[in-house]
mmCIF file of C-alpha atoms in Angstrom:
data_model
loop_
_atom_site.group_PDB
_atom_site.id
_atom_site.type_symbol
_atom_site.label_atom_id
_atom_site.label_comp_id
_atom_site.label_asym_id
_atom_site.label_seq_id
_atom_site.Cartn_x
_atom_site.Cartn_y
_atom_site.Cartn_z
ATOM 1 C CA MET A 27 -30.308 42.144 -63.642
ATOM 2 C CA ASN A 28 -29.610 39.907 -66.164
ATOM 3 C CA VAL A 29 -27.033 37.729 -65.900
ATOM 4 C CA ARG A 30 -25.796 36.220 -69.059
ATOM 5 C CA HIS A 31 -23.574 32.769 -69.130
ATOM 6 C CA THR A 32 -21.160 32.930 -71.608
ATOM 7 C CA ARG A 33 -20.173 29.627 -73.260
ATOM 8 C CA ALA A 34 -16.785 29.469 -75.772
ATOM 9 C CA VAL A 35 -15.413 26.599 -78.053
ATOM 10 C CA PHE A 36 -12.140 26.175 -78.609
ATOM 11 C CA PRO A 37 -11.564 23.627 -81.381
ATOM 12 C CA GLY A 38 -8.664 22.128 -82.715
ATOM 13 C CA SER A 39 -7.596 18.391 -83.697
ATOM 14 C CA PHE A 40 -5.114 18.466 -79.974
ATOM 15 C CA ASP A 41 -2.730 15.906 -81.271
ATOM 16 C CA PRO A 42 -1.323 16.297 -78.677
ATOM 17 C CA ILE A 43 -2.527 19.166 -76.200
ATOM 18 C CA THR A 44 0.382 21.479 -75.505
ATOM 19 C CA ASN A 45 1.321 23.601 -73.220
ATOM 20 C CA GLY A 46 0.411 26.802 -75.798
ATOM 21 C CA HIS A 47 -3.299 25.301 -75.773
ATOM 22 C CA LEU A 48 -3.550 25.301 -72.032
ATOM 23 C CA ASP A 49 -2.249 29.025 -72.006
ATOM 24 C CA ILE A 50 -4.972 29.874 -74.922
ATOM 25 C CA LEU A 51 -7.237 27.564 -72.484
ATOM 26 C CA ASP A 52 -6.484 29.636 -69.522
ATOM 27 C CA ARG A 53 -6.479 33.030 -71.491
ATOM 28 C CA ALA A 54 -10.207 32.039 -72.123
ATOM 29 C CA LEU A 55 -11.444 31.121 -68.966
ATOM 30 C CA LYS A 56 -10.479 34.893 -68.011
ATOM 31 C CA VAL A 57 -13.074 35.723 -70.083
ATOM 32 C CA PHE A 58 -15.906 33.152 -70.625
ATOM 33 C CA ASP A 59 -17.657 31.326 -68.262
ATOM 34 C CA GLU A 60 -17.306 28.034 -69.401
ATOM 35 C CA VAL A 61 -14.947 27.008 -72.314
ATOM 36 C CA ILE A 62 -15.546 23.818 -74.465
ATOM 37 C CA VAL A 63 -12.389 21.704 -75.565
ATOM 38 C CA ALA A 64 -13.656 20.238 -78.986
ATOM 39 C CA ILE A 65 -11.831 18.207 -80.595
ATOM 40 C CA LEU A 66 -12.374 17.787 -84.602
ATOM 41 C CA VAL A 67 -12.455 14.025 -85.592
ATOM 42 C CA ASN A 68 -10.901 14.439 -88.783
ATOM 43 C CA SER A 69 -10.750 10.879 -90.439
ATOM 44 C CA GLU A 70 -8.480 12.144 -93.182
ATOM 45 C CA LYS A 71 -5.753 13.287 -90.518
ATOM 46 C CA GLN A 72 -2.974 10.860 -89.501
ATOM 47 C CA ALA A 73 -3.431 10.849 -86.065
ATOM 48 C CA LEU A 74 -0.723 10.074 -83.420
ATOM 49 C CA PHE A 75 -3.570 9.203 -80.607
ATOM 50 C CA SER A 76 -7.154 8.360 -81.272
ATOM 51 C CA VAL A 77 -9.861 10.374 -80.453
ATOM 52 C CA ALA A 78 -10.243 8.627 -77.334
ATOM 53 C CA GLU A 79 -7.040 8.873 -76.234
ATOM 54 C CA ARG A 80 -7.050 13.059 -76.486
ATOM 55 C CA VAL A 81 -10.837 13.250 -74.393
ATOM 56 C CA GLU A 82 -8.883 11.393 -72.003
ATOM 57 C CA ILE A 83 -5.429 12.988 -71.973
ATOM 58 C CA ILE A 84 -7.372 16.499 -72.594
ATOM 59 C CA ARG A 85 -9.372 15.975 -69.313
ATOM 60 C CA ALA A 86 -6.181 14.901 -67.105
ATOM 61 C CA ALA A 87 -4.875 17.653 -68.674
ATOM 62 C CA CYS A 88 -8.024 19.921 -67.373
ATOM 63 C CA ARG A 89 -8.747 18.159 -64.071
ATOM 64 C CA SER A 90 -8.024 21.293 -62.179
ATOM 65 C CA ARG A 91 -9.871 23.600 -64.457
ATOM 66 C CA ARG A 92 -13.446 23.311 -63.289
ATOM 67 C CA ARG A 93 -15.466 25.448 -65.930
ATOM 68 C CA VAL A 94 -13.957 23.318 -69.225
ATOM 69 C CA ARG A 95 -15.910 20.291 -70.253
ATOM 70 C CA VAL A 96 -13.876 18.393 -73.602
ATOM 71 C CA ASP A 97 -16.375 17.529 -76.486
ATOM 72 C CA THR A 98 -15.690 16.249 -80.012
ATOM 73 C CA PHE A 99 -17.436 16.774 -83.082
ATOM 74 C CA SER A 100 -17.312 16.399 -86.945
ATOM 75 C CA GLY A 101 -18.751 18.888 -89.377
ATOM 76 C CA LEU A 102 -19.397 22.537 -89.341
ATOM 77 C CA LEU A 103 -17.835 24.084 -86.402
ATOM 78 C CA VAL A 104 -20.626 26.590 -86.320
ATOM 79 C CA ASP A 105 -23.152 24.000 -85.996
ATOM 80 C CA TYR A 106 -21.422 22.364 -83.196
ATOM 81 C CA ALA A 107 -20.959 25.703 -81.376
ATOM 82 C CA VAL A 108 -24.891 26.230 -81.961
ATOM 83 C CA LYS A 109 -25.574 22.497 -80.467
ATOM 84 C CA ALA A 110 -23.445 23.160 -77.561
ATOM 85 C CA GLY A 111 -25.023 26.438 -76.771
ATOM 86 C CA ALA A 112 -22.076 28.584 -77.500
ATOM 87 C CA SER A 113 -22.102 32.033 -78.839
ATOM 88 C CA VAL A 114 -18.128 32.633 -79.171
ATOM 89 C CA ILE A 115 -15.116 30.451 -80.976
ATOM 90 C CA VAL A 116 -11.590 30.791 -79.319
ATOM 91 C CA ARG A 117 -8.578 30.588 -81.501
ATOM 92 C CA GLY A 118 -5.223 30.690 -80.741
ATOM 93 C CA LEU A 119 -2.722 33.134 -82.870
ATOM 94 C CA ARG A 120 1.143 32.143 -82.762
ATOM 95 C CA ALA A 121 2.119 34.341 -85.190
ATOM 96 C CA ILE A 122 1.075 36.480 -88.255
ATOM 97 C CA SER A 123 1.785 33.637 -90.545
ATOM 98 C CA ASP A 124 -1.437 31.630 -88.460
ATOM 99 C CA PHE A 125 -3.594 34.945 -89.016
ATOM 100 C CA GLU A 126 -4.848 34.857 -93.004
ATOM 101 C CA TYR A 127 -5.819 31.333 -92.659
ATOM 102 C CA GLU A 128 -7.721 31.937 -89.538
ATOM 103 C CA PHE A 129 -9.135 35.235 -90.575
ATOM 104 C CA GLN A 130 -10.536 33.317 -93.567
ATOM 105 C CA MET A 131 -12.028 30.922 -91.373
ATOM 106 C CA ALA A 132 -13.588 33.282 -88.589
ATOM 107 C CA LEU A 133 -15.320 34.902 -91.725
ATOM 108 C CA MET A 134 -16.671 32.231 -93.476
ATOM 109 C CA ASN A 135 -18.007 30.771 -90.413
ATOM 110 C CA ARG A 136 -19.474 34.695 -89.722
ATOM 111 C CA ARG A 137 -21.168 33.777 -92.892
ATOM 112 C CA LEU A 138 -22.122 31.008 -91.911
ATOM 113 C CA ASP A 139 -24.008 31.661 -88.990
ATOM 114 C CA PRO A 140 -23.714 35.420 -88.042
ATOM 115 C CA SER A 141 -24.670 34.756 -84.393
ATOM 116 C CA ILE A 142 -20.911 33.168 -83.842
ATOM 117 C CA GLU A 143 -18.053 35.454 -82.870
ATOM 118 C CA THR A 144 -14.797 34.304 -83.215
ATOM 119 C CA VAL A 145 -12.057 35.923 -80.646
ATOM 120 C CA PHE A 146 -8.410 35.625 -81.440
ATOM 121 C CA MET A 147 -6.082 35.149 -78.450
ATOM 122 C CA MET A 148 -2.431 34.811 -78.758
ATOM 123 C CA PRO A 149 -0.453 32.653 -76.265
ATOM 124 C CA ALA A 150 2.626 33.560 -74.132
ATOM 125 C CA GLU A 151 5.449 34.587 -76.183
ATOM 126 C CA SER A 152 7.611 31.513 -74.744
ATOM 127 C CA TYR A 153 4.639 29.545 -76.857
ATOM 128 C CA SER A 154 4.232 31.467 -79.728
ATOM 129 C CA TYR A 155 6.367 29.084 -81.871
ATOM 130 C CA LEU A 156 4.890 25.701 -80.412
ATOM 131 C CA SER A 157 2.727 23.461 -82.227
ATOM 132 C CA SER A 158 1.670 19.755 -81.688
ATOM 133 C CA ARG A 159 3.309 19.258 -85.039
ATOM 134 C CA MET A 160 6.609 20.454 -83.865
ATOM 135 C CA VAL A 161 6.024 18.593 -80.495
ATOM 136 C CA LYS A 162 5.579 15.400 -82.421
ATOM 137 C CA GLU A 163 8.575 15.807 -84.288
ATOM 138 C CA VAL A 164 11.217 16.888 -81.314
ATOM 139 C CA PHE A 165 9.736 14.013 -79.202
ATOM 140 C CA ARG A 166 10.145 11.649 -82.453
ATOM 141 C CA LEU A 167 14.042 12.535 -82.512
ATOM 142 C CA GLY A 168 14.639 12.430 -79.176
ATOM 143 C CA GLY A 169 14.156 15.717 -77.652
ATOM 144 C CA ASP A 170 13.125 16.677 -74.791
ATOM 145 C CA VAL A 171 9.098 18.159 -74.769
ATOM 146 C CA GLY A 172 8.474 18.276 -70.655
ATOM 147 C CA ALA A 173 8.512 21.981 -71.352
ATOM 148 C CA LEU A 174 6.377 21.891 -74.021
ATOM 149 C CA VAL A 175 3.552 19.685 -72.948
ATOM 150 C CA PRO A 176 1.467 18.505 -69.939
ATOM 151 C CA PRO A 177 3.060 15.788 -67.819
ATOM 152 C CA VAL A 178 0.226 13.769 -69.095
ATOM 153 C CA VAL A 179 1.400 14.122 -72.516
ATOM 154 C CA GLU A 180 4.706 13.301 -72.103
ATOM 155 C CA LYS A 181 4.005 10.204 -70.127
ATOM 156 C CA ARG A 182 1.554 9.484 -73.047
ATOM 157 C CA LEU A 183 4.134 9.702 -75.756
ATOM 158 C CA ARG A 184 6.785 7.660 -74.017
ATOM 159 C CA GLU A 185 4.169 4.728 -73.258
ATOM 160 C CA ARG A 186 3.556 5.028 -77.377
ATOM 161 C CA ALA A 187 6.908 5.382 -78.259
ATOM 162 C CA ALA A 188 7.685 2.383 -76.102
ATOM 163 C CA ALA A 189 4.809 0.691 -77.441
ATOM 164 C CA LEU A 190 5.803 1.058 -81.306
ATOM 165 C CA ARG A 191 9.692 -0.225 -80.172
ATOM 166 C CA SER A 192 9.074 -3.452 -78.343
ATOM 167 C CA PRO A 193 8.911 -6.138 -80.651
ATOM 168 C CA LEU A 194 5.546 -7.761 -82.337
ATOM 169 C CA PRO A 195 4.537 -10.918 -80.862
ATOM 170 C CA ALA A 196 5.061 -13.896 -83.822
ATOM 171 C CA THR A 197 2.041 -14.379 -86.027
ATOM 172 C CA ARG A 198 3.369 -17.342 -87.335
ATOM 173 C CA PRO A 199 2.230 -20.634 -86.147
ATOM 174 C CA ARG A 200 5.416 -22.372 -83.955
ATOM 175 C CA LEU A 201 7.523 -24.891 -85.753
ATOM 176 C CA PRO A 202 7.321 -28.357 -84.065
ATOM 177 C CA ARG A 203 10.418 -29.169 -81.907
ATOM 178 C CA ARG A 204 13.116 -31.644 -83.889
ATOM 179 C CA ARG A 205 13.330 -35.131 -82.371
ATOM 180 C CA LYS A 206 16.705 -35.755 -81.510
ATOM 181 C CA ARG A 207 18.013 -38.805 -83.226
#
């Protein structure tokens, strides 16, 4: 009997990871033996959280998921998949509007490496509208994102917002006190 271990890569920027991402991850874990959450290092994107922060956040959010590994990559996704020993790329499709872009990417990845398959998964209907960009916008405008992200993300968003609101320390030298005459 030949037992085959199937490793999949779930790539994205995950800035921040949402409950929609976790829903796709849980669906992938029902199909694959191991899933690598692969954070794309993209210096052209203005990220809210650094790559190191995102790794830390995702590890915390996935602590109870034993068959999940968190990693980073840059360059071609198929090259990373081969290096990681993965044979499948998992992509989430929220709406029909995602399909055209994802379809083109899947075909290009197949052209680059026919040994890597792409699997599309749909999230629960309650997450079909959800994106990291939308979470950041709703939070920025004062909306409650507690049902949209794992608790660690909400906590980090609040910490980031508090840090941005706090006054910056004075950068100019203190002036000497005036002497009373």
